Structure formats: structure tokens, C-alpha cells
Short mmCIF file of C-alpha atoms in Angstrom, two decimals:
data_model
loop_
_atom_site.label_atom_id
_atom_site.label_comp_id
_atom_site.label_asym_id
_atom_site.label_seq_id
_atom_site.Cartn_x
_atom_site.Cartn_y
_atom_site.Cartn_z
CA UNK A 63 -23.94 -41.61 -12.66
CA UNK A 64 -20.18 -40.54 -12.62
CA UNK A 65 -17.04 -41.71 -14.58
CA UNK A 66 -13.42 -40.77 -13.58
CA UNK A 67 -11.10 -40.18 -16.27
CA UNK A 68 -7.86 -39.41 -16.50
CA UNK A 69 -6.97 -35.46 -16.89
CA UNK A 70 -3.80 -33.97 -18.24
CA UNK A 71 -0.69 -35.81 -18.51
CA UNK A 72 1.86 -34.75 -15.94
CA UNK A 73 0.67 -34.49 -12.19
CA UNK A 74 0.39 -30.31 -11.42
CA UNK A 75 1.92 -29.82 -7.89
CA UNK A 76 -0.30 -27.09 -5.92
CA UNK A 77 2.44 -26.14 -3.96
CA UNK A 78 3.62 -23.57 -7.55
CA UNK A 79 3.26 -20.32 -7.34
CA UNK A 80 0.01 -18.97 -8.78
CA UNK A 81 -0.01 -16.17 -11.35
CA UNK A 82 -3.18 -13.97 -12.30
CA UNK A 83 -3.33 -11.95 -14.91
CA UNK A 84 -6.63 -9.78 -15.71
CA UNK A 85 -7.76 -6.04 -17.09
CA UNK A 86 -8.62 -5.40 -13.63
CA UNK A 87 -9.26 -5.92 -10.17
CA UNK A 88 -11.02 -4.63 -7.45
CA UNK A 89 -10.41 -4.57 -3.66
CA UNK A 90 -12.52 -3.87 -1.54
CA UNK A 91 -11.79 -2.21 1.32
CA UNK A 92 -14.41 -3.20 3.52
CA UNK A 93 -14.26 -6.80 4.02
CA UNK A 94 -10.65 -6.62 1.96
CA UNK A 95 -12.70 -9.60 -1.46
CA UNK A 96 -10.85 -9.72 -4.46
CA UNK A 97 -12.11 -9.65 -7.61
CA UNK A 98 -10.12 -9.79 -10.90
CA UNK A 99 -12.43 -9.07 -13.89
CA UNK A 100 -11.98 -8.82 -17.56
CA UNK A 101 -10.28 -11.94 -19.46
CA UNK A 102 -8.47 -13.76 -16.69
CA UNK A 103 -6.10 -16.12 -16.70
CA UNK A 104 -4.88 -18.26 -13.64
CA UNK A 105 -1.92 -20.38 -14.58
CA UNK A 106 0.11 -22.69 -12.12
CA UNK A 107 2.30 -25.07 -13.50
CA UNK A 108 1.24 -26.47 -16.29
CA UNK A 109 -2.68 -25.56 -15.54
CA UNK A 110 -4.14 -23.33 -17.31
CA UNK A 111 -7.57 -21.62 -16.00
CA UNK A 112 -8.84 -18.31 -17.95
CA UNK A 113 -12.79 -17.12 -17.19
CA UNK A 114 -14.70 -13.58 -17.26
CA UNK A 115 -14.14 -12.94 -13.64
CA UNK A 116 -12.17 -14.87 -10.55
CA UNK A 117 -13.18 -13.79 -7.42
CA UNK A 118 -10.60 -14.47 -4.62
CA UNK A 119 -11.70 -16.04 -1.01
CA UNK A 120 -8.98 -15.73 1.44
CA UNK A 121 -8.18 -18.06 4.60
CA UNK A 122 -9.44 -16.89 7.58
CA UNK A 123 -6.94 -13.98 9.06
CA UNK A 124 -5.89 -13.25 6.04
CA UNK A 125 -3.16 -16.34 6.10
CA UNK A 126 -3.50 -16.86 2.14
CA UNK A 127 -5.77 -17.33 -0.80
CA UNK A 128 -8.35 -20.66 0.24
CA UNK A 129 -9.88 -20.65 -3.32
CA UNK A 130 -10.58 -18.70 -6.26
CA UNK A 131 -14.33 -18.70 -8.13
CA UNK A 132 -14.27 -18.56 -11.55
CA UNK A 133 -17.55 -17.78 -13.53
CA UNK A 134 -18.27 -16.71 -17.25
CA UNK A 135 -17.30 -19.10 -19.93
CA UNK A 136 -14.55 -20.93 -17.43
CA UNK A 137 -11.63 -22.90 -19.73
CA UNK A 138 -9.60 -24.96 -18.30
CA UNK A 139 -6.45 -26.58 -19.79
CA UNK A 140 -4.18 -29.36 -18.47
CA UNK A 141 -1.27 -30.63 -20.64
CA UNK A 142 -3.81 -31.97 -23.88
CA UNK A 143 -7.15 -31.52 -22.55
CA UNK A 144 -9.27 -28.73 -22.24
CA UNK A 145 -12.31 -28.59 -20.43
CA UNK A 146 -14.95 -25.63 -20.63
CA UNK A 147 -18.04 -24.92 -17.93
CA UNK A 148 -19.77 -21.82 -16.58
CA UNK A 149 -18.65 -22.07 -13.29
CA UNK A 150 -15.43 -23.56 -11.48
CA UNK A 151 -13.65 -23.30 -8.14
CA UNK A 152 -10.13 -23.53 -7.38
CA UNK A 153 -9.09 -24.62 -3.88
CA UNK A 154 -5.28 -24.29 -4.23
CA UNK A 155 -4.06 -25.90 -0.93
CA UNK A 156 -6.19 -29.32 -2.05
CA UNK A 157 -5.45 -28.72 -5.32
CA UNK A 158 -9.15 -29.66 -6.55
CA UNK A 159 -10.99 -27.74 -9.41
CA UNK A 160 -14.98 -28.10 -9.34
CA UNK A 161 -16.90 -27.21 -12.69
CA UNK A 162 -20.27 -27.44 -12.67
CA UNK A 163 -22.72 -25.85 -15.31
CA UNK A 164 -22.68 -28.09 -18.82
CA UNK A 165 -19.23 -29.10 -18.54
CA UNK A 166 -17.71 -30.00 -21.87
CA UNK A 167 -14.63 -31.87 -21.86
CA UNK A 168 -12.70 -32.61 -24.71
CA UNK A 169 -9.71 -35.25 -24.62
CA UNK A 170 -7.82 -36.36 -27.88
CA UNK A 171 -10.66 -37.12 -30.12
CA UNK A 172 -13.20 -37.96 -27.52
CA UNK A 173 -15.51 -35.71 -26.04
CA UNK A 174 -17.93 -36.12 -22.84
CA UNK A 175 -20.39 -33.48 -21.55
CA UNK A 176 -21.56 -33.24 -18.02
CA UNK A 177 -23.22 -31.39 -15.31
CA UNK A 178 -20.48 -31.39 -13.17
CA UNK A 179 -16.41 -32.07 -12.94
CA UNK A 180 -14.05 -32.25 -10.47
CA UNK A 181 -10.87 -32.55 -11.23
CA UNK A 182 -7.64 -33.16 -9.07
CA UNK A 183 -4.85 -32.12 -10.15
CA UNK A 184 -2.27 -34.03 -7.83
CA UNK A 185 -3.81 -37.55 -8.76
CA UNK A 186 -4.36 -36.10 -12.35
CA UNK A 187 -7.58 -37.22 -12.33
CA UNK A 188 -11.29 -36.31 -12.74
CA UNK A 189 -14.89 -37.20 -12.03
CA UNK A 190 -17.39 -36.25 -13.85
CA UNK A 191 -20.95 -36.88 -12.16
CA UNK A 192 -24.37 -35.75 -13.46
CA UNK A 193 -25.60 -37.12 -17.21
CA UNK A 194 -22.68 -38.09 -18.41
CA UNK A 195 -22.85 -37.82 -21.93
CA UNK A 196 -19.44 -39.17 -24.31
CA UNK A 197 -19.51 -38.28 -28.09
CA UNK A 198 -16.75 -40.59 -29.35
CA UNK A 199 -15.51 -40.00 -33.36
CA UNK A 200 -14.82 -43.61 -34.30
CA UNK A 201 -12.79 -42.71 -37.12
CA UNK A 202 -10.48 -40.60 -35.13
CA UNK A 203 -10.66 -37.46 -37.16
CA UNK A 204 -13.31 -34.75 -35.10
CA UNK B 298 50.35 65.78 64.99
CA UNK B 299 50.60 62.22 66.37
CA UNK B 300 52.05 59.41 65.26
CA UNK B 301 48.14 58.07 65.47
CA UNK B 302 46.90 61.13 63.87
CA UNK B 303 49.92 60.80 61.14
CA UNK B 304 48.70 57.03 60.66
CA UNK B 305 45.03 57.80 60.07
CA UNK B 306 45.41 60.46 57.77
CA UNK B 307 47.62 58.23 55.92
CA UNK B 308 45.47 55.27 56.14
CA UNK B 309 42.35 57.52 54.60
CA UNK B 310 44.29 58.05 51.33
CA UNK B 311 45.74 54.16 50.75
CA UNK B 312 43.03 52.35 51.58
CA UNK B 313 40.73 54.25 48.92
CA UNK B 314 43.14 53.59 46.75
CA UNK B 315 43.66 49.84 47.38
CA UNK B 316 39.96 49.82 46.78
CA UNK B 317 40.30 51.37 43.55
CA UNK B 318 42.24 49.06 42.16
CA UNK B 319 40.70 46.63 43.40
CA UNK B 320 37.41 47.60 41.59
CA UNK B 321 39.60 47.81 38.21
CA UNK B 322 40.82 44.65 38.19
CA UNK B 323 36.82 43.69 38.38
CA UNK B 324 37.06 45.46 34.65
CA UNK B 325 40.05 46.40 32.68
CA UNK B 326 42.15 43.47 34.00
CA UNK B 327 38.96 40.57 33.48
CA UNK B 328 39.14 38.26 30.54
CA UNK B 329 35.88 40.45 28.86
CA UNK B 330 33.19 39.00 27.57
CA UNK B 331 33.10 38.00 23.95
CA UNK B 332 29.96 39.59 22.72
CA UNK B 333 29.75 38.17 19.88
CA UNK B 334 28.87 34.76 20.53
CA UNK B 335 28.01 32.41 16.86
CA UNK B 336 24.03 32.17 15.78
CA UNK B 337 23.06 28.34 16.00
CA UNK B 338 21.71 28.80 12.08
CA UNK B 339 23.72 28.37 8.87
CA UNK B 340 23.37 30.93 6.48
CA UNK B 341 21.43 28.63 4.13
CA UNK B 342 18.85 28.20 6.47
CA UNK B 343 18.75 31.70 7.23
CA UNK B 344 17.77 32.75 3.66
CA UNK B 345 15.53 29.31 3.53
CA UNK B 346 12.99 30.65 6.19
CA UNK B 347 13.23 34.00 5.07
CA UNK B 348 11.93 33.34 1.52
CA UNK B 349 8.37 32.30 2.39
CA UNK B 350 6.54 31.49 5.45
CA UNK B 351 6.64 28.32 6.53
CA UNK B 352 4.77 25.53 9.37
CA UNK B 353 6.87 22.99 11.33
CA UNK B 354 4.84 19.87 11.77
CA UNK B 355 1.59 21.10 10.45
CA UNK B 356 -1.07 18.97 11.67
CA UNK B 357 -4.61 19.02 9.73
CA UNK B 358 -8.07 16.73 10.59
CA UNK B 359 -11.70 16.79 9.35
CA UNK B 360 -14.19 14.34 8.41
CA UNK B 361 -16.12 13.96 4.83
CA UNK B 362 -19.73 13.90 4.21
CA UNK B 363 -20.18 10.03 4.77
CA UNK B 364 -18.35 10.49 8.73
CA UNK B 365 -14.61 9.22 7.41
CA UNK B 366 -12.02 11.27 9.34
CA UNK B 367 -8.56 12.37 7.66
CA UNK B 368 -5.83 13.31 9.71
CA UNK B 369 -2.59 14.40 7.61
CA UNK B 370 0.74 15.48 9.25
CA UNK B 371 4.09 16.85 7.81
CA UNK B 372 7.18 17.79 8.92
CA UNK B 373 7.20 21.36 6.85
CA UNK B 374 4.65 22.79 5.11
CA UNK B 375 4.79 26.00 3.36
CA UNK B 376 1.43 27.54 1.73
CA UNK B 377 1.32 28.04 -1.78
CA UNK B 378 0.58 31.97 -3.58
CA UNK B 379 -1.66 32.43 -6.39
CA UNK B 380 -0.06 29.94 -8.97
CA UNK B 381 2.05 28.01 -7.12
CA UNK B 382 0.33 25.19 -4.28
CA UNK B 383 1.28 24.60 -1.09
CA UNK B 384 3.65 22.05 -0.64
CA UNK B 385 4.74 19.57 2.50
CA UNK B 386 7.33 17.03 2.63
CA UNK B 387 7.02 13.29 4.68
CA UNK B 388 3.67 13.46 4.88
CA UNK B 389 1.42 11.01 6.51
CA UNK B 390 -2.26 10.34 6.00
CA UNK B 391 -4.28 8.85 8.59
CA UNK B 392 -8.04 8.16 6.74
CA UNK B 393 -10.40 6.57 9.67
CA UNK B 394 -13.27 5.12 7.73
CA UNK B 395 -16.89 5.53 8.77
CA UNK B 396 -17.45 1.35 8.27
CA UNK B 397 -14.53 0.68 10.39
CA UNK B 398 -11.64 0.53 7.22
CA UNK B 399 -8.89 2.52 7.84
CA UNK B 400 -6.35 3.33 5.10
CA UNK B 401 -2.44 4.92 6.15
CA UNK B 402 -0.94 7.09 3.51
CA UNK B 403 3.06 8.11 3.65
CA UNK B 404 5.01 9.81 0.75
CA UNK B 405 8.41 11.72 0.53
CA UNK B 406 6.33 15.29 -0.55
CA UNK B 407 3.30 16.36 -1.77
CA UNK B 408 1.31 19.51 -2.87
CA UNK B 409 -2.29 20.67 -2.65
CA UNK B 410 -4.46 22.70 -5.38
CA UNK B 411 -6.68 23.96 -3.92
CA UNK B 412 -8.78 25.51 -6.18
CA UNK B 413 -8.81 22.31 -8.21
CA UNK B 414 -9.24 20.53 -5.18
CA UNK B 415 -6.63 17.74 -5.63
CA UNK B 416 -3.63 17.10 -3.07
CA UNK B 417 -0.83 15.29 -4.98
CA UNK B 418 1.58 12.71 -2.99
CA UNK B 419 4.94 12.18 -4.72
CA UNK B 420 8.09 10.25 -3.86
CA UNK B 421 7.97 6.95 -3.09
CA UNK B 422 4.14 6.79 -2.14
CA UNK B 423 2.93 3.64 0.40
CA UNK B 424 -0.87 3.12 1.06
CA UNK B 425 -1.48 0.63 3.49
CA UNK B 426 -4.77 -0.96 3.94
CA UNK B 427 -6.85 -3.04 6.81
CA UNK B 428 -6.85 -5.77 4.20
CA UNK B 429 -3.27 -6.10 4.61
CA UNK B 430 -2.50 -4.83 1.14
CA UNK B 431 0.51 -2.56 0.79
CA UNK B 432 0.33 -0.27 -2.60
CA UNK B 433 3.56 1.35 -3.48
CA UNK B 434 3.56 3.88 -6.35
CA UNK B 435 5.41 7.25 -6.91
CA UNK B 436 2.59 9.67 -7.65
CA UNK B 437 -1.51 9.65 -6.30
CA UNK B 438 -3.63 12.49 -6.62
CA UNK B 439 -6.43 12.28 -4.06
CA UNK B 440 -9.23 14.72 -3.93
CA UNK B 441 -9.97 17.00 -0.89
CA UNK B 442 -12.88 16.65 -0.07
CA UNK B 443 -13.93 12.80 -0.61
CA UNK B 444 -11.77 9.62 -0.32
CA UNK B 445 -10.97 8.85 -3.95
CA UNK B 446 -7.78 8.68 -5.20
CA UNK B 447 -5.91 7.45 -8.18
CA UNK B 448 -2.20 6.82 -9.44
CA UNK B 449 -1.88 7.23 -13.11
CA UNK B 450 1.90 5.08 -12.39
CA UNK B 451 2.55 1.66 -12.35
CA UNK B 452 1.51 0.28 -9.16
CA UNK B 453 3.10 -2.56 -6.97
CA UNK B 454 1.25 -4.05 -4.07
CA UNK B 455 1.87 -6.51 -1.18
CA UNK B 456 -0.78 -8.65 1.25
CA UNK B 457 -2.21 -11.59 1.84
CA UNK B 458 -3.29 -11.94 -2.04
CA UNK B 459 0.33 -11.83 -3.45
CA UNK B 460 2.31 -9.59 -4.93
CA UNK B 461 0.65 -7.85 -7.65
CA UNK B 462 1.70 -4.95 -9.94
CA UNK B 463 -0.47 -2.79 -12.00
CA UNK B 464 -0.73 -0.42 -14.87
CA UNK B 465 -2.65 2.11 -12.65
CA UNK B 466 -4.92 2.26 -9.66
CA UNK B 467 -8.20 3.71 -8.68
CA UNK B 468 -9.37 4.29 -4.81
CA UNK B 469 -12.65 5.06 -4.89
CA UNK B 470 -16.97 4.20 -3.70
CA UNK B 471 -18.25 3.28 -7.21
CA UNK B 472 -22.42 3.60 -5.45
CA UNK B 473 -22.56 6.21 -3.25
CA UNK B 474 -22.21 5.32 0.69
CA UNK B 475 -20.80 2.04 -0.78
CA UNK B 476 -17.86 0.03 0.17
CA UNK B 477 -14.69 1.78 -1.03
CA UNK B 478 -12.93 0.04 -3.35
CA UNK B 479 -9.41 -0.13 -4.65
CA UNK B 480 -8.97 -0.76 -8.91
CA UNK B 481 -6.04 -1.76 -9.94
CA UNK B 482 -6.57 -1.46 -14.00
CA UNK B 483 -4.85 -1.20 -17.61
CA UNK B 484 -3.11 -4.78 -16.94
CA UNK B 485 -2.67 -6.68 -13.30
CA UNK B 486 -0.65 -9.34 -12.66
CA UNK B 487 -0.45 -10.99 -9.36
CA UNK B 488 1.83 -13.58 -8.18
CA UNK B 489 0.71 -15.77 -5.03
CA UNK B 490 3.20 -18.68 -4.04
CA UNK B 491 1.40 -20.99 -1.74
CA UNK B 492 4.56 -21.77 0.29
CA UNK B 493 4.99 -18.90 1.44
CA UNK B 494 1.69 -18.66 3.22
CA UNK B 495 1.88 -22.23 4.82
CA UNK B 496 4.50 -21.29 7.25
#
């Protein structure tokens, strides 16, 4: 079953420039992949996205970035919430993050857990599908 | 004597003499050459060339173990003695890969060691790659004789992915025969603005 939720407060616009920071990153010259490795951090806007390595897939001819792959202990913060996973792609044009691998998200005081997310980040929303589990703290303090 | 005989023998002594002078004005009359017409070279350059040896537009090619050819050209080149190394200025690197990458090298100067087997590009350094990706750094040493390079500078690069700068940058195969690979390390941060691609 799935549940949509709302996800960060303001609406992120994936038309900002995208800014990478890592330890390192490695070109290849082959096939001309990306890889930035060691504590990344992808932040656009007011999205915040920082994971163990990113590896970059470009449009075809080399027109742009199409998405970025994030794997190894992937955060992701919007505005208030946070949400962590193993996994989670990036497709900037669309603006659409997919988490998958136990996907904990954690908004306010409530929590849900989930096998998969995908969040949009123009509609500010996101859908989590897979056993979706919600821990909520009924007295408000977690 | 005649007056014909009279005219003749008067005749044979004027008209040598017309022809003497004639041939004169050919010399001591003429404007005269000016011998000493000005060398095209300025004394500078004079002393320049005769300080060392040195090759106009040296040309060098070979290929490395795994089949990559280099091709580097300057415009001077003059070889190095014991201590010293050789040194070229605007030189440009052609490096033909053997899996079909090909990687263009241009700097303001550069030097070679031979015996430690290192060729160093200075001045304004600009590696372009197939992938589009445009390093620019102001020193790389590369060693002879393999493709691996690295700039222990701040790096800036250009392509498709952004524009990135680095604390320093590796070009190198990390498994032998593998893919070369370029690491930007100690700190990268890349910009990519999503506009600018759309158009």
C-alpha cells in the first residue's frame, strides 16, 4: 500500500543551480561517468542530499546531467524533514527523488518507515509505497 | 700625309680614349655599392642562439606499452645539460588513446627530467578531454613513459558536468589496462545550473 504525504515546506524549483561537494571524484575517461565519492553533499535550493558516493548519468551527447545515484547511508533534507534510505536517485530536470532500501522518514514528531519513497520536489510532495509502517509519539515529545 | 691619313691617325688616339672614359664612369663615377648592408637579427637574439643550442618547432611521437600514441610539439625547445632539463615553451600534447579517448594538452612552457622521468607543464596549463571536460591548472607533472599525470594546484574544470574546482588532480589507470581515469581530490566542488544546459 502507499500514502502520500506532504514533504518540506516551501516548493524547491529544479531549475537552481546544483552544487556538489565531495573528497573526490573520478572521471573516467573512457565513457566520460562521474563519480563523486567520500561524504557528499548535493544541495539545490533548499534540498539538501548528502550520501557515501553520487554517481553522475549524463543526457545523451553530453547536453547535461539526467540524474545523479546516490548510495551509502543517503540523507535527505527538505525544509523540516529529513528522510534517510540506502539508495536514492535524483532526476534534476523532473525534479523527482526515488529512495528505496528501508526508507525512514521522520516529520515533526511522526515517523513512517518504508520500502520505498518518491518524493517531488515541485509539488512538495511524497509517496511512500511498500509496508508502510508510521510510529506516531502521541504525547508529542520523541 | 693626307688629310685621310691625318684623320685616321687622329681618330686611333680619341676614340680609345672616349672608350676609356667611358669604362670609368662604369666605376669611379657609379653610385658604389654599399657593402655593408644591416643583418636581419637584433643583437639580443644574436647572443640568445649563441648561448645553447636550440630546435625550432621540435616535433616528438611514440606510443606506450598499452598502444596510446603521444605526439608533443613546441615552438622552441632547447635540451637540457647535466643538471639543468630541457625546456620548451607553447607546447601541445596530442595523447591518442588505445580505447579510442583522446586527451589535448597545451601550456605556456614546460621542462623534462629525464632521468627522473617526469615532463613538467607550467603556465596556464589546459587539458581537454573527449568527455568534454576542460581542466585548467598552472602546473602538471606527467610521466614519460605512461599516461599518468597529476597537478599538485588547485584545479578548475569545465564540461557537460559543471564547473568544478579542485584541491588537486590525478590522471591516471588505477587496474592496469583499465579505463584511465581523472581524480580530482583534497576537496571538489562542482556547480551545475540546469538552465544553462536546456538551451
Amino acid at each position: 500500500q502507499s500514502t502520500s504525504i506532504a514533504f518540506g515546506t516551501i516548493k524547491a524549483d529544479p531549475s537552481l543551480p546544483v552544487e556538489v561537494t565531495s573528497d573526490t571524484l573520478e572521471v573516467n575517461q573512457v565513457d566520460g561517468s562521474a563519480q563523486f565519492l567520500g561524504s557528499v553533499l548535493v544541495v539545490q535550493g533548499v534540498m539538501r542530499l548528502s550520501a557515501d558516493n553520487v554517481l553522475v548519468i549524463y543526457k545523451p551527447e553530453q547536453k547535461g546531467i539526467d540524474r545523479l545515484e546516490a548510495t551509502g547511508n543517503v540523507i535527505l533534507v527538505n525544509g523540516p524533514d529529513a528522510a534517510e534510505a540506502e539508495r536514492a536517485e535524483y532526476t534534476i530536470d523532473s525534479g523527482t527523488i526515488v529512495m528505496n532500501g528501508n526508507v525512514l522518514l521522520s516529520q515533526g514528531n511522526s515517523t513512517l518507515a518504508s520500502s520505498q519513497m518518491v518524493v517531488n520536489l515541485n509539488s512538495g510532495t511524497a509517496q511512500m509505497s511498500g509496508r508502510v509502517k508510521t510510529i506516531l509519539n502521541p504525547d508529542g515529545n520523541n | 700625309m693626307d688629310r685621310y691619313s691625318r684623320m685616321v691617325a687622329f681618330l686611333k688616339v680619341l676614340l680609345p680614349l672616349t672608350a676609356l672614359v667611358l669604362l670609368s664612369t662604369l666605376f669611379l663615377i657609379s653610385r658604389g655599392v654599399d657593402t655593408d648592408a644591416t643583418i636581419p637579427f637584433a643583437e639580443h637574439e644574436i647572443e640568445e642562439r649563441m648561448r645553447g643550442q636550440q630546435v625550432t618547432a621540435p616535433f616528438f611521437s611514440g606510443t606506450t606499452a598499452q598502444g596510446d600514441e603521444i605526439t608533443v610539439t613546441a615552438s622552441i625547445a632547447r635540451p637540457g645539460g647535466l643538471a639543468a632539463p630541457a625546456v620548451a615553451t607553447d607546447l601541445q600534447a596530442v595523447i591518442k588513446m588505445a580505447d579510442g579517448g583522446r586527451l589535448t594538452l597545451t601550456s605556456n612552457s614546460g621542462e623534462v627530467y629525464l632521468d627522473k622521468d617526469i615532463a613538467s607543464f607550467s603556465g596556464d596549463v589546459v587539458i581537454t578531454s573527449t568527455s568534454g571536460l576542460e581542466v585548467t591548472t598552472d602546473l602538471l607533472n606527467a610521466t614519460l613513459s605512461g599516461i599518468s599525470a597529476n597537478s599538485p594546484g588547485p584545479v578548475t574544470a569545465t564540461g557537460p558536468i559543471g564547473v568544478l574546482n579542485a584541491g588537486s588532480m590525478q590522471l591516471e589507470t588505477k587496474t592496469q589496462g583499465g579505463p584511465l581515469q581523472m581524480l580530482f581530490n583534497n576537496g571538489v566542488k562542482l556547480v551545475y545550473d540546469p538552465q544553462k544546459s536546456e538551451r
